[in-house]
Coordinates of C-alpha atoms and ligand atoms in Angstrom, one line a residue:
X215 CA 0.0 0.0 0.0
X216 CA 1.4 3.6 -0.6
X217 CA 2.1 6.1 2.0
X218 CA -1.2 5.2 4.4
X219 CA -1.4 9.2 5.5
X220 CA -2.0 10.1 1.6
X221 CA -4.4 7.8 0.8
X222 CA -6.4 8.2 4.2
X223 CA -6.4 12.2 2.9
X224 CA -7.7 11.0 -0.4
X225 CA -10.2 8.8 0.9
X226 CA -12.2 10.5 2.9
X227 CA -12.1 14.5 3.1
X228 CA -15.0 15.3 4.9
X229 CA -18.0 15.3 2.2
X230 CA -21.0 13.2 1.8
X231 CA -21.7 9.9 1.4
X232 CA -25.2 8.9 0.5
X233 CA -26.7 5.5 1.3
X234 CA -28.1 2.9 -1.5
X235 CA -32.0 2.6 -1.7
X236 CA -33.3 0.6 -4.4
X237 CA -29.7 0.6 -6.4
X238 CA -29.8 4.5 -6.2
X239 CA -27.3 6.4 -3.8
X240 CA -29.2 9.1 -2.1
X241 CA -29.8 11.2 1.7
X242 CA -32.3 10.6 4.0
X243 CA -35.6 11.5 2.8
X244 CA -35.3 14.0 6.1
X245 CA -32.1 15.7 4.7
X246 CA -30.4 14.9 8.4
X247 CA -27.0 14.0 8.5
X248 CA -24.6 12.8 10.7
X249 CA -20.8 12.7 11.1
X250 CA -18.2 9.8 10.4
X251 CA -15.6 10.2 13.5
X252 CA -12.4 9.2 13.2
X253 CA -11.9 7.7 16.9
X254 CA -8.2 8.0 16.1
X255 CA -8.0 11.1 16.7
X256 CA -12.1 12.9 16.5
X257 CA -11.4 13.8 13.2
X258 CA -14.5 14.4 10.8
X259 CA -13.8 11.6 8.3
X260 CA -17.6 12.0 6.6
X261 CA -21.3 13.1 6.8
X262 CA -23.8 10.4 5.8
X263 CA -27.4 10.5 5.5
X264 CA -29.2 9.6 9.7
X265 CA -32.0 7.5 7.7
X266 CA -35.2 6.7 9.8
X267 CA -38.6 4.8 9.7
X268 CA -39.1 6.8 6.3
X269 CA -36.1 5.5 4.6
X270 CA -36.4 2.1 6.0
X271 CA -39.8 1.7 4.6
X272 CA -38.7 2.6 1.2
X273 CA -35.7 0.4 1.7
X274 CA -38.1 -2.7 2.9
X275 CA -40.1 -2.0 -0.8
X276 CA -37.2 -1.9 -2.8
X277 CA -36.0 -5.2 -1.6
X278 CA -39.2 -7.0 -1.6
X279 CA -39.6 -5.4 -5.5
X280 CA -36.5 -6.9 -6.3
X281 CA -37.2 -10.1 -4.2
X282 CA -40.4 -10.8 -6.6
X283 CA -38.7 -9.0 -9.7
X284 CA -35.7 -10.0 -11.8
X285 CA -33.4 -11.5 -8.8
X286 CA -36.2 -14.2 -8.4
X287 CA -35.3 -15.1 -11.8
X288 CA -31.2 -15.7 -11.1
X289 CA -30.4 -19.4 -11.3
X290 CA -28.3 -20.4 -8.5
X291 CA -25.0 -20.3 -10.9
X292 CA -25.7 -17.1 -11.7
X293 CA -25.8 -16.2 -8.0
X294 CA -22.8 -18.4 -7.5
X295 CA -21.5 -16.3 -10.7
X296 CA -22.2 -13.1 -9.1
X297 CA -20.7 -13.4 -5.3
X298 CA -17.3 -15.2 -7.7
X299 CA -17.1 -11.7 -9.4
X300 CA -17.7 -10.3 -6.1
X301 CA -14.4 -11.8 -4.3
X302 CA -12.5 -10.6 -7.3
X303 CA -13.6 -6.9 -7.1
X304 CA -12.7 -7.4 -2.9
X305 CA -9.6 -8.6 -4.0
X306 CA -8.6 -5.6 -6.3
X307 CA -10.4 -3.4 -3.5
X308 CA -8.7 -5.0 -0.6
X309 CA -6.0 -1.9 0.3
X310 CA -8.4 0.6 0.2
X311 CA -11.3 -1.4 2.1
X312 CA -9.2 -1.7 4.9
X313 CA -8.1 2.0 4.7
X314 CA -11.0 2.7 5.2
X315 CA -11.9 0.5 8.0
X316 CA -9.5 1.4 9.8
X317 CA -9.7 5.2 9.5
X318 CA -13.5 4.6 10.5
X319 CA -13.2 2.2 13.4
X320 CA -9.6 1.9 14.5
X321 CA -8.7 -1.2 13.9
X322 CA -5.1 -1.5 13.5
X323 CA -4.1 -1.5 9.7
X324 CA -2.2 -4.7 10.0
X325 CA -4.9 -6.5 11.5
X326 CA -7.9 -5.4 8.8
X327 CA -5.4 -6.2 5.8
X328 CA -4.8 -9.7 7.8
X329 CA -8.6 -10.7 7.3
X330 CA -8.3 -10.9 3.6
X331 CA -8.2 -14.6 3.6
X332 CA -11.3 -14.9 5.6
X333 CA -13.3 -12.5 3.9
X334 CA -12.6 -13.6 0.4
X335 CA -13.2 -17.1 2.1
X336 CA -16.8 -16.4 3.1
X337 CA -17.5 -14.9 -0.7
X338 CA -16.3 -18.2 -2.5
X339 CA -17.6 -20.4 0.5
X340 CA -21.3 -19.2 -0.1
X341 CA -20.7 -18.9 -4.0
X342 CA -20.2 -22.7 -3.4
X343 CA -22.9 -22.9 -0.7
X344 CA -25.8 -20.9 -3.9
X345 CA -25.5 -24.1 -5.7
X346 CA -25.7 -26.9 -3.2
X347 CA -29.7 -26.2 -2.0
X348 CA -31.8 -28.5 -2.4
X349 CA -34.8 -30.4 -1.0
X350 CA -35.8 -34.4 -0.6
X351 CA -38.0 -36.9 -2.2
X352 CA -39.5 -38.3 1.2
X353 CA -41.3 -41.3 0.9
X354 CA -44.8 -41.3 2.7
X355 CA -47.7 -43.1 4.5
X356 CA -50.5 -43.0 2.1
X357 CA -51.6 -46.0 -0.1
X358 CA -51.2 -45.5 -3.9
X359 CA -49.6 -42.5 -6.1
X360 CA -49.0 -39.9 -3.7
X361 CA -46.0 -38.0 -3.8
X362 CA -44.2 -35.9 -1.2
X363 CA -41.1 -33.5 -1.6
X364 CA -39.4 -30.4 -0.1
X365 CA -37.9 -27.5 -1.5
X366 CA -35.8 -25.1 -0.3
X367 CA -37.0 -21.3 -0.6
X368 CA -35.3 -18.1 0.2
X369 CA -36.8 -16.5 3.2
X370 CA -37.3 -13.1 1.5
X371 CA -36.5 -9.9 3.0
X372 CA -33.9 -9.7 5.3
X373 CA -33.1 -7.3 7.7
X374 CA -29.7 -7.0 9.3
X375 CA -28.3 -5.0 12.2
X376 CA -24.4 -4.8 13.1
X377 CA -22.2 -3.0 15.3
X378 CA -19.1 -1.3 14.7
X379 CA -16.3 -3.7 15.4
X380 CA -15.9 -5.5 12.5
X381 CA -17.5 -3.5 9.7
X382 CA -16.1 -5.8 6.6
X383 CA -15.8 -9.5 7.8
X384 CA -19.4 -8.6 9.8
X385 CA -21.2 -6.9 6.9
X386 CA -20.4 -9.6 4.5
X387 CA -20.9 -12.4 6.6
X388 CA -24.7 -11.4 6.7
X389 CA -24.9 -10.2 2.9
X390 CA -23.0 -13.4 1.4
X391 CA -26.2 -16.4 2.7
X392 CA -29.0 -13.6 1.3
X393 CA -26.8 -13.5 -2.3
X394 CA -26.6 -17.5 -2.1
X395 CA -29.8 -18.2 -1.1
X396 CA -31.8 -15.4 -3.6
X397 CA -33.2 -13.5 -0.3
X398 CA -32.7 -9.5 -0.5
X399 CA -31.3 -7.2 2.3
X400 CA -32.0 -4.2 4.0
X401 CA -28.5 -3.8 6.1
X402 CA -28.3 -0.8 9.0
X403 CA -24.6 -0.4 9.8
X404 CA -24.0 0.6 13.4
X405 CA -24.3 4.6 13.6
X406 CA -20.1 4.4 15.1
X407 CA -18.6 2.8 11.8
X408 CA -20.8 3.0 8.2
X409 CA -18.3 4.3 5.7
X410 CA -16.6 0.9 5.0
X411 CA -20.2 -0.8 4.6
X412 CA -21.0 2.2 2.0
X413 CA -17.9 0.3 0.2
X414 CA -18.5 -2.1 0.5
X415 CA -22.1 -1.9 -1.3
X416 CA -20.8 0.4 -4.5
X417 CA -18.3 -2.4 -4.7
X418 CA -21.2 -5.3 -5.3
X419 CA -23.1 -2.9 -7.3
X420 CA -20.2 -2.8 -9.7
X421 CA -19.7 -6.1 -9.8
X422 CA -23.3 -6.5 -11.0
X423 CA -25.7 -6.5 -7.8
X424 CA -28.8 -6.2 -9.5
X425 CA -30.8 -3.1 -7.6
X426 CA -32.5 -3.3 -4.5
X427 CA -31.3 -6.8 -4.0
X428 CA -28.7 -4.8 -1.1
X429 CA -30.2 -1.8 0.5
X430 CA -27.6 0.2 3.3
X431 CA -29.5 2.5 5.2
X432 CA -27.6 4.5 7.3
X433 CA -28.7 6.0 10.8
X434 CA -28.9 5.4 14.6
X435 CA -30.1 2.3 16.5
X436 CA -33.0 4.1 17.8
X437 CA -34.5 5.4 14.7
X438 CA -33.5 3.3 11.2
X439 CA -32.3 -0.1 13.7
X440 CA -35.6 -0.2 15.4
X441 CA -37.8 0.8 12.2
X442 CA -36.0 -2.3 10.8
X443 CA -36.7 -4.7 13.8
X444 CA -40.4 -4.4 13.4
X445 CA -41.3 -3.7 10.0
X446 CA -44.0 -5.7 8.4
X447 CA -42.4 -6.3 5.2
X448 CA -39.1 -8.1 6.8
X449 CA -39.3 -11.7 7.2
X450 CA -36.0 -12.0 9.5
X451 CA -33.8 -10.1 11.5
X452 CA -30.1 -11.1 11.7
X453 CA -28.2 -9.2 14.7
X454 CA -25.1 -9.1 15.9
X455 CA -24.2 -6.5 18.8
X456 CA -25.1 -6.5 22.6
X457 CA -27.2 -8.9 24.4
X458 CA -29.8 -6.0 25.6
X459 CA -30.2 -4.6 21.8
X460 CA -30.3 -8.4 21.0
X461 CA -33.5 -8.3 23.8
X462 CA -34.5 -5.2 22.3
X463 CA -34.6 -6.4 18.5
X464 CA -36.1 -10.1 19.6
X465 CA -39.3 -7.8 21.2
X466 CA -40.0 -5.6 18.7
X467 CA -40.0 -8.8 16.1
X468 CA -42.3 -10.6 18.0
X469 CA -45.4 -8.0 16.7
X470 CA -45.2 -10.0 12.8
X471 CA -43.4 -13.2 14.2
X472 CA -40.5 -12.5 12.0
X473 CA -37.9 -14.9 12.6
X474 CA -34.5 -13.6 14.5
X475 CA -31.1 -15.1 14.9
X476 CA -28.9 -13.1 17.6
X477 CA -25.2 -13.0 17.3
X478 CA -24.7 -11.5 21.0
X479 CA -21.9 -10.6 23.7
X480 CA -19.7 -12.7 25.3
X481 CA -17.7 -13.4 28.9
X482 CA -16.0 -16.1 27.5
X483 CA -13.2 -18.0 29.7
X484 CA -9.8 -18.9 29.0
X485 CA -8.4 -21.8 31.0
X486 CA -4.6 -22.6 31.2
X487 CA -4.0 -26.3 33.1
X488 CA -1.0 -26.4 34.4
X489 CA 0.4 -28.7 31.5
X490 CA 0.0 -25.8 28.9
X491 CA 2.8 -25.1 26.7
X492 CA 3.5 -21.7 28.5
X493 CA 5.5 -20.1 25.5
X494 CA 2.9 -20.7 23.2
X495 CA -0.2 -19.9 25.4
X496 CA 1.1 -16.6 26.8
X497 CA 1.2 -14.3 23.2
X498 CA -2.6 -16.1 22.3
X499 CA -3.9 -15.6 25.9
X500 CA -2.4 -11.8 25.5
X501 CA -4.6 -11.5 22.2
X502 CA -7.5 -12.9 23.0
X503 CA -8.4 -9.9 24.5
X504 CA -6.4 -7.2 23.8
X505 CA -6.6 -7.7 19.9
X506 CA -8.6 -4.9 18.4
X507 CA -8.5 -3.2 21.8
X508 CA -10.3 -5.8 23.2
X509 CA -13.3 -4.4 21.3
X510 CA -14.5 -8.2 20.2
X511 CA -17.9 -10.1 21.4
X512 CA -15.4 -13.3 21.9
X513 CA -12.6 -11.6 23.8
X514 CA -11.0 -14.4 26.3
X515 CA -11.2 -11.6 29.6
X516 CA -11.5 -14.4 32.2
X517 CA -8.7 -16.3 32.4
X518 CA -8.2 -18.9 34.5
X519 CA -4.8 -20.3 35.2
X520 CA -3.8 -23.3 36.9
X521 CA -2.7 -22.6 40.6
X522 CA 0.8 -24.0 40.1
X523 CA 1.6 -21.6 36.9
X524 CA -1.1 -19.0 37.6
X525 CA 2.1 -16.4 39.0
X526 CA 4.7 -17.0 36.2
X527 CA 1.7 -17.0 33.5
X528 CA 0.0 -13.5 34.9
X529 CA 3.6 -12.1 34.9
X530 CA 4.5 -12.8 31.5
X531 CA 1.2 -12.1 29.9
X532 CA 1.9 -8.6 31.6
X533 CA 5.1 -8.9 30.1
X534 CA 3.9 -9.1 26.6
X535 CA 0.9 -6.7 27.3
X536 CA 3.3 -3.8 28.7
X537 CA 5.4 -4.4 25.3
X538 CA 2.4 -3.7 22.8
X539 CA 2.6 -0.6 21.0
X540 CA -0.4 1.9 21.6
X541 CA -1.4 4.0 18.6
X542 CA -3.2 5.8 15.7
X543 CA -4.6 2.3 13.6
X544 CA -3.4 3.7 9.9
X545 CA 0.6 3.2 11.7
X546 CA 1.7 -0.1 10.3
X547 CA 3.4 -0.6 13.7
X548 CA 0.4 -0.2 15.9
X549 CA -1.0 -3.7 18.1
X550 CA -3.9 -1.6 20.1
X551 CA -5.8 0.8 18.4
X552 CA -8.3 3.7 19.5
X553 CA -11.2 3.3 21.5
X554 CA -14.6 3.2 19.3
X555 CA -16.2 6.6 21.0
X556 CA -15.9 8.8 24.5
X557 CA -19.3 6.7 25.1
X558 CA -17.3 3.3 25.3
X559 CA -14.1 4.9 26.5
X560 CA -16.2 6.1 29.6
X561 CA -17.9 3.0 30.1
X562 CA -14.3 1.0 29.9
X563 CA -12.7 3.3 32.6
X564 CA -15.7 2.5 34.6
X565 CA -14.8 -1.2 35.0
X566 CA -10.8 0.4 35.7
X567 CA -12.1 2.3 38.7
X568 CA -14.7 -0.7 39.5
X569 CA -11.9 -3.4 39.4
X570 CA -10.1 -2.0 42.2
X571 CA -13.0 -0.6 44.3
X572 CA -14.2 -3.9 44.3
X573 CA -10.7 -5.2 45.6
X574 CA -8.9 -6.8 42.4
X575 CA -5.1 -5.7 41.9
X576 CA -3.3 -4.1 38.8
X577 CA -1.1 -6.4 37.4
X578 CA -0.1 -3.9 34.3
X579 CA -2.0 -0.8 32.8
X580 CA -5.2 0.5 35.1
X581 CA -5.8 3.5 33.1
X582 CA -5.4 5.5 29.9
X583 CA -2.6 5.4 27.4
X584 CA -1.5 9.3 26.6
X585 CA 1.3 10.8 24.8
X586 CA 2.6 12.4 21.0
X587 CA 0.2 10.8 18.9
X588 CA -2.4 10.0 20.6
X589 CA -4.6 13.3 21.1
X590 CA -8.2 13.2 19.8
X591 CA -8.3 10.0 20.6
X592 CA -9.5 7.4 23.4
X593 CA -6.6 5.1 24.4
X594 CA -6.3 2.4 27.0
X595 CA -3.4 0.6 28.4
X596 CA -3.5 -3.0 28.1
X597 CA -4.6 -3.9 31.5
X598 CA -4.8 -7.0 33.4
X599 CA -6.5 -8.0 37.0
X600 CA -5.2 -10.0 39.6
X601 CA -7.2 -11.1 42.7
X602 CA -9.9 -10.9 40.9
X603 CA -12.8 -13.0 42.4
X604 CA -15.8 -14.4 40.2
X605 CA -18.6 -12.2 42.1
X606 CA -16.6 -9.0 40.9
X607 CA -18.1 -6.8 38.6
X608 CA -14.8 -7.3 36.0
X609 CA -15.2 -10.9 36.5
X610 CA -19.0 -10.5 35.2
X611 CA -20.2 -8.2 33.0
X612 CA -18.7 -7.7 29.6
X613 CA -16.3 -4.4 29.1
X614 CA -15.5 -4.5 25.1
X615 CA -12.0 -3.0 26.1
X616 CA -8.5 -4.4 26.6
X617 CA -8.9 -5.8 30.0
X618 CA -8.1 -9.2 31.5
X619 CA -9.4 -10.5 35.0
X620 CA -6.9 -13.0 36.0
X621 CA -7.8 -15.6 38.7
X622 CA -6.3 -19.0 39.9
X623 CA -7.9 -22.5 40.2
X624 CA -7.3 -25.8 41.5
X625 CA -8.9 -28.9 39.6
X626 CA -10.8 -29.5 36.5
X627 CA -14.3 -30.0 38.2
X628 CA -14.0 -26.4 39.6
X629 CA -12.9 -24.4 36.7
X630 CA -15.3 -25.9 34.2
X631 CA -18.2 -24.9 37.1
X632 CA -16.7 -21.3 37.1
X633 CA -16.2 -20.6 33.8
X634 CA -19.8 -21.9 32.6
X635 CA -21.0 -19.9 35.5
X636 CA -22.2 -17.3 33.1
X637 CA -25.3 -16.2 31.5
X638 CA -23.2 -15.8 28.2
X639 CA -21.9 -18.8 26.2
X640 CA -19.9 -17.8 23.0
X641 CA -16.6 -18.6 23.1
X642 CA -13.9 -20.5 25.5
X643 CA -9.8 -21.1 25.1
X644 CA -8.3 -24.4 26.5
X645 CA -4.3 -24.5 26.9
X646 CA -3.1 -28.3 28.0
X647 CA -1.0 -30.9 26.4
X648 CA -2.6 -33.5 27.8
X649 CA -5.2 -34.8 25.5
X650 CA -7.7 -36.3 27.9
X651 CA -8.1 -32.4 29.5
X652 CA -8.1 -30.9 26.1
X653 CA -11.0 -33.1 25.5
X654 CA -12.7 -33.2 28.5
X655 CA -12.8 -29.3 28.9
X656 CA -14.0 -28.7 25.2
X657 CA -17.0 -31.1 25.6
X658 CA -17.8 -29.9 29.3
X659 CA -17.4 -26.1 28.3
X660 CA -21.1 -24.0 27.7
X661 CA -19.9 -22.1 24.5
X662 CA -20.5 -22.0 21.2
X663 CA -17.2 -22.1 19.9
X664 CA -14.3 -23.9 22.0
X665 CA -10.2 -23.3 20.6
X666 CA -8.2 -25.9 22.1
X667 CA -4.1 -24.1 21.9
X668 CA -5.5 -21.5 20.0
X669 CA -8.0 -18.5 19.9
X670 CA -10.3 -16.5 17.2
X671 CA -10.4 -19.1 14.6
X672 CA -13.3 -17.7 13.0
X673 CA -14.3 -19.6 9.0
X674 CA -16.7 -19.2 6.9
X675 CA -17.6 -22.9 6.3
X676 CA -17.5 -23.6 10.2
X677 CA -20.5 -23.1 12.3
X678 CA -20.4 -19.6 14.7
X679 CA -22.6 -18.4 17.0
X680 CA -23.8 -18.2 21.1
X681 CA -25.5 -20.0 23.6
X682 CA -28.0 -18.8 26.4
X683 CA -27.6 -15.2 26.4
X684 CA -25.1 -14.9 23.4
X685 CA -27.7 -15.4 21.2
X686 CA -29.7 -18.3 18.6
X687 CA -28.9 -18.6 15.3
X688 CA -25.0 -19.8 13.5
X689 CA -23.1 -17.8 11.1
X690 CA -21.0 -19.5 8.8
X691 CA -21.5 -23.3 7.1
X692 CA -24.4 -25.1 5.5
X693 CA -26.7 -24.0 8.9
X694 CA -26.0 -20.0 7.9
X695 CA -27.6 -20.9 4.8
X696 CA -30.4 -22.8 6.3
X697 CA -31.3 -19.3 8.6
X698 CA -32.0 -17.9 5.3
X699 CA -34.1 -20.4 4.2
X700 CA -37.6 -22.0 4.6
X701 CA -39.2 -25.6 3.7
X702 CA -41.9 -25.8 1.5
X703 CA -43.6 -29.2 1.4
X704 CA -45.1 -30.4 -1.9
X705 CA -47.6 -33.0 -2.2
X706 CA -48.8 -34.8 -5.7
X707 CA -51.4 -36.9 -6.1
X708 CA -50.3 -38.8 -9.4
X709 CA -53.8 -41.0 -9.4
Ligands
LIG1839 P1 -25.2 -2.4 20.1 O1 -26.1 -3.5 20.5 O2 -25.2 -1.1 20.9 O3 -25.5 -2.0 18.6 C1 -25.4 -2.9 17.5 C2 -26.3 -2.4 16.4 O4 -27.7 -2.4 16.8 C3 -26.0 -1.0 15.9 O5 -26.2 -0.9 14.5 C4 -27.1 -0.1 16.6 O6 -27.4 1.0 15.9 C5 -28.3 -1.1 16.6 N1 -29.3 -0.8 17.6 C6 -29.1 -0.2 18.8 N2 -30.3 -0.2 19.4 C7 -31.2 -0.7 18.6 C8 -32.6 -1.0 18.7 N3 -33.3 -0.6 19.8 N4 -33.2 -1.6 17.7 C9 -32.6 -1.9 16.6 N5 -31.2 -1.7 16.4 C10 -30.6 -1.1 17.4 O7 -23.7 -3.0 20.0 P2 -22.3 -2.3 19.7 O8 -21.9 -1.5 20.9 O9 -22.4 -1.7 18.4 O10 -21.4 -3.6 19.6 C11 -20.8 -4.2 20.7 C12 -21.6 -5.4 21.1 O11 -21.8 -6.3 20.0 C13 -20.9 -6.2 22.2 O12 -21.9 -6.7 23.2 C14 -20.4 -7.4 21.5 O13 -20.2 -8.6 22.3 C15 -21.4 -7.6 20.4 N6 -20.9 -8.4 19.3 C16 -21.2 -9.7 19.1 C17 -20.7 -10.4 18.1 C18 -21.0 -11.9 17.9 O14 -20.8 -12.4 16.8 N7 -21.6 -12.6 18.8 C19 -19.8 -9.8 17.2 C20 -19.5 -8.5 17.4 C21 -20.0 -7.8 18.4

C-alpha cells in the first residue's frame, strides 16, 4: 500500500456519502445528517445520511420489488456467478477497504489487511454454498400414487443490524447467505462505523448487484435499527451487537413473528492447566483480549490459570501486554488501536475504577494510554487484573475493552463450574498438552465455539454463533444458509 497518510487524505475528506435505496445512492428522505468520527483522533472523516422509519420503509419496498422481480429469476449459478465476481472486485479493493476500515473504526491497519483470507473465504464459500440447495423426495404413508417432496426457498427480505467492530468481515458475513440463497437485504450499519459498509455496497453494485437486492440505510439504533426490527415487510432479522439490543430487536420482532437469529456478547473463559505449553499460550492468551483493543464479542477476559503456573503465567502475559505498542490504527506498527467513541471509552474506565474498588489488583495498565500521537483519541493501556474474584463486577459483565481478570484454580471439576457460570456462552480457550483435558474441557465447556491451543479461529464454512444469552442462530457453514431459508412441502397426487 502507498504512503497510508496520503491515501487516508484521499479517501475520505469530509464530504457526503449517500446511502443505497433501491440501487440509487441518495440522503435521508429527512435531509439529516450525521458525522463519520475518526476515533483516532475525533477527526471528521464523513457526513452520511441519519436514515429513519421513512427511509427504512422505502428500503423494505425496494428489496421486496427486487425479491419478486428480476433476482427471483437468477439461477443459483448465476448467484454463484455473481458473489465469484464479487471476491475478485474485494480482491482488487482489498488496500483501500481496509483503509478505510480502519480510519472509521480503528482497527489497527495490520490486522484489517490480515482478514483478507477470511473474507474472500466467506464470498467463494457461499458462492459454493448458492449451488448446493436443495430439497428431498421423502417417501410417505399414504396408499397409492402420492408423492411428497421439499424445496428449499429463500426467506425473503432480510433485515440486518451490526455494530461497529468489524465492519467488513461482519457486513459480508450477513450479505453473502442472502446473495446465495436469492433472499434480499435491508443492512443498517452501526451509527459508530458506516463508511466501510457504504464500500463495501458500491463495490457489489459494480460487480453487478442487480438493484435493491442490497439496500444500506444509514442511521442510529434508535431510529432506522428499530424501524428495521419491526417492519411488516421483513421476514427476519439477523443481529449481531449487545445482548440488551439483541432483547430489544427479539421484542419488537415478536409483533409479525419475524424470525431472528442473535449474534450477541460474550464473557467467555480462557483456561490454562498447568500442562500448557506456557510459550505458546502466553502471546494467544495476551490476544485474545487485547486484539482490536479488546473491542471483540469473543474476547477471552476471564482467564483462569492453573494454581501451580497461575504467577509466572499472569507475569508474562503482563510482560507481553506492557510491550504492545499503543497507537493511531493507519501506523503499520500499531498492536492496540483507539477506543470506538468517549461513550465506550467512559464505560471501559468504569470497569478500571470498578476493578479496584471492588478489591482486584493491577497487574499492568489500570488507566489511559497518553502521549505524541495520541490526542483526539481514546486510548487504554493493556490492562490486566489479579485477585480478581468471580462475584466481581470485572469478572461479570462484559467491558468490550482491553482488559483481563486474571484468577487461579485448583482442579478440573471447579474451573469448568466457574467458567460456565455465566449467562453468556460464545466462546472458551483451553491451553493443555494432555489430550484427555483438552477433550474433556471442550465437551464440558457451555460455548458456542471452543479453541483448544489457539484462539479466534473464525471460517466461513464452520458453524459460529452463542448460547444462552449470546444469542440463537449460527453464522458460517451449511446452517448459515439454512437461517436464510424456509421448507416448503409439496404434495402430488399422481392418481
Ligand atoms: P449495540 O447493540 O449497541 O449496537 C449494535 C447495532 O444495533 C447498531 O447498529 C445499533 O445502531 C443497533 N441498535 C441499537 N439499538 C437498537 C434498537 N433498539 N433496535 C434496533 N437496532 C438497534 O452493540 P455495539 O456497541 O455496536 O457492539 C458491541 C456489542 O456487540 C458487544 O456486546 C459485542 O459482544 C457484540 N458483538 C457480538 C458479536 C457476535 O458475533 N456474537 C460480534 C461482534 C459484536
Amino acid at each position: 500500500m502507498k504512503d497510508l497518510q496520503a491515501s487516508a487524505a484521499e479517501l475520505y475528506d469530509g464530504s457526503f456519502r449517500p446511502m443505497l435505496v433501491g440501487g440509487t445512492w441518495r440522503g435521508a428522505q429527512s435531509g439529516r445528517e450525521m458525522q463519520a468520527i475518526n476515533p483516532a483522533d475525533g477527526t471528521c472523516l464523513a457526513t452520511v445520511p441519519r436514515g429513519d422509519a421513512a427511509d427504512v420503509d422505502a428500503a423494505v419496498q425496494a428489496a421486496r420489488a427486487a425479491f419478486e422481480g428480476p433476482w427471483a429469476r437468477f439461477t443459483p449459478y448465476e448467484r454463484q456467478a455473481l458473489l465469484l465476481r464479487i471476491a475478485e472486485r474485494f480482491e482488487v479493493e482489498w488496500d483501500t477497504l481496509c483503509l478505510s476500515d480502519t480510519l472509521d473504526m480503528g482497527m489497527p491497519i495490520q490486522r484489517t489487511l490480515a482478514n483478507q483470507r477470511r473474507v474472500l473465504g466467506m464470498l467463494r464459500f457461499y458462492a459454493g454454498q448458492a449451488v448446493s440447495i436443495h430439497g428431498q423426495t421423502i417417501p410417505n404413508s399414504f396408499p397409492g400414487d402420492i408423492y411428497s417432496s421439499t424445496v428449499r426457498e429463500p426467506v425473503g427480505v432480510v433485515g440486518a443490524i451490526i455494530p461497529w467492530n468489524a465492519p467488513i468481515a461482519g457486513s459480508v458475513w450477513k450479505i453473502v447467505p442472502a446473495l446465495a440463497t436469492g433472499c434480499t437485504m435491508v443492512l443498517k450499519p452501526s451509527e459508530e462505523a458506516s463508511l466501510t459498509v457504504l464500500m463495501i455496497a458500491r463495490i457489489m453494485q459494480e460487480a453487478g448487484l442487480p438493484d435493491g437486492v442490497l439496500n444500506i440505510v444509514t442511521g442510529t439504533g434508535a431510529e432506522a435499527g428499530a424501524a428495521l426490527a419491526e417492519h411488516p415487510g421483513v421476514d427476519k432479522i439477523v443481529f449481531t451487537g449487545s445482548t440488551a439490543t439483541g432483547q430489544a430487536i427479539a421484542r419488537a420482532a415478536t409483533g409479525t413473528l419475524k424470525r431472528v437469529s442473535l449474534e450477541l456478547g460474550g464473557k467467555s473463559p480462557v483456561i490454562v492447566c498447568r500442562d500448557a505449553d506456557i510459550d505458546k499460550a502466553v502471546p494467544v492468551a495476551a490476544m485474545a483480549v487485547f486484539a482490536n483493543s479488546g473491542q471483540i464479542c469473543i474476547a477471552g477476559s476471564r482467564l483462569f490459570v492453573a494454581r501451580e503456573i497461575h504467577g509466572e503465567f499472569v507475569r508474562r502475559v503482563a510482560d507481553y501486554a506492557a510491550a504492545l505498542k499503543i497507537g493511531p490504527g493507519i501506523a503499520a506498527d500499531t498492536d492496540i488501536g483507539p477506543i470506538i467513541s468517549a461513550r465506550q471509552a467512559e464505560r471501559i474506565e468504569g470497569y478500571l475504577s470498578a476493578g479496584p474498588a471492588e478489591g482486584a489488583e493491577v497487574v499492568t495498565g489500570g488507566g489511559r494510554a497518553t502521549g505524541a500521537g495520541l490526542e483526539g483519541g481514546h486510548y487504554f493501556q493493556p490492562t490486566i487484573f489479579g485477585g480478581v474474584t468471580d462475584d466481581m463486577r470485572v469478572a461479570r459483565e462484559e467491558i468490550f475493552g482491553p482488559v483481563i481478570s486474571a484468577m487461579p484454580f485448583d482442579t478440573l471439576d471447579e474451573v469448568v463450574a466457574r467458567a460456565n457460570a455465566t449467562p453468556y456462552g460464545l466462546a472458551a480457550g483451553v491451553f493443555s498438552t494432555h489430550l484427555g483435558t483438552a477433550h474433556k474441557l471442550a465437551h464440558r465447556l457451555k460455548a458456542g465455539s471452543v479453541w483448544v491451543n489457539m484462539y479466534h479461529a473464525i471460517d466461513p464454512a464452520v458453524p459460529f454463533g452463542g448460547m444462552k444469552m449470546s444469542g440463537y442462530g449460527r453464522e458460517g457453514g451449511s446452517e448459515h444458509v439454512e437461517e436464510y431459508l424456509d421448507t416448503k412441502a409439496i404434495w402430488i397426487n399422481a392418481d
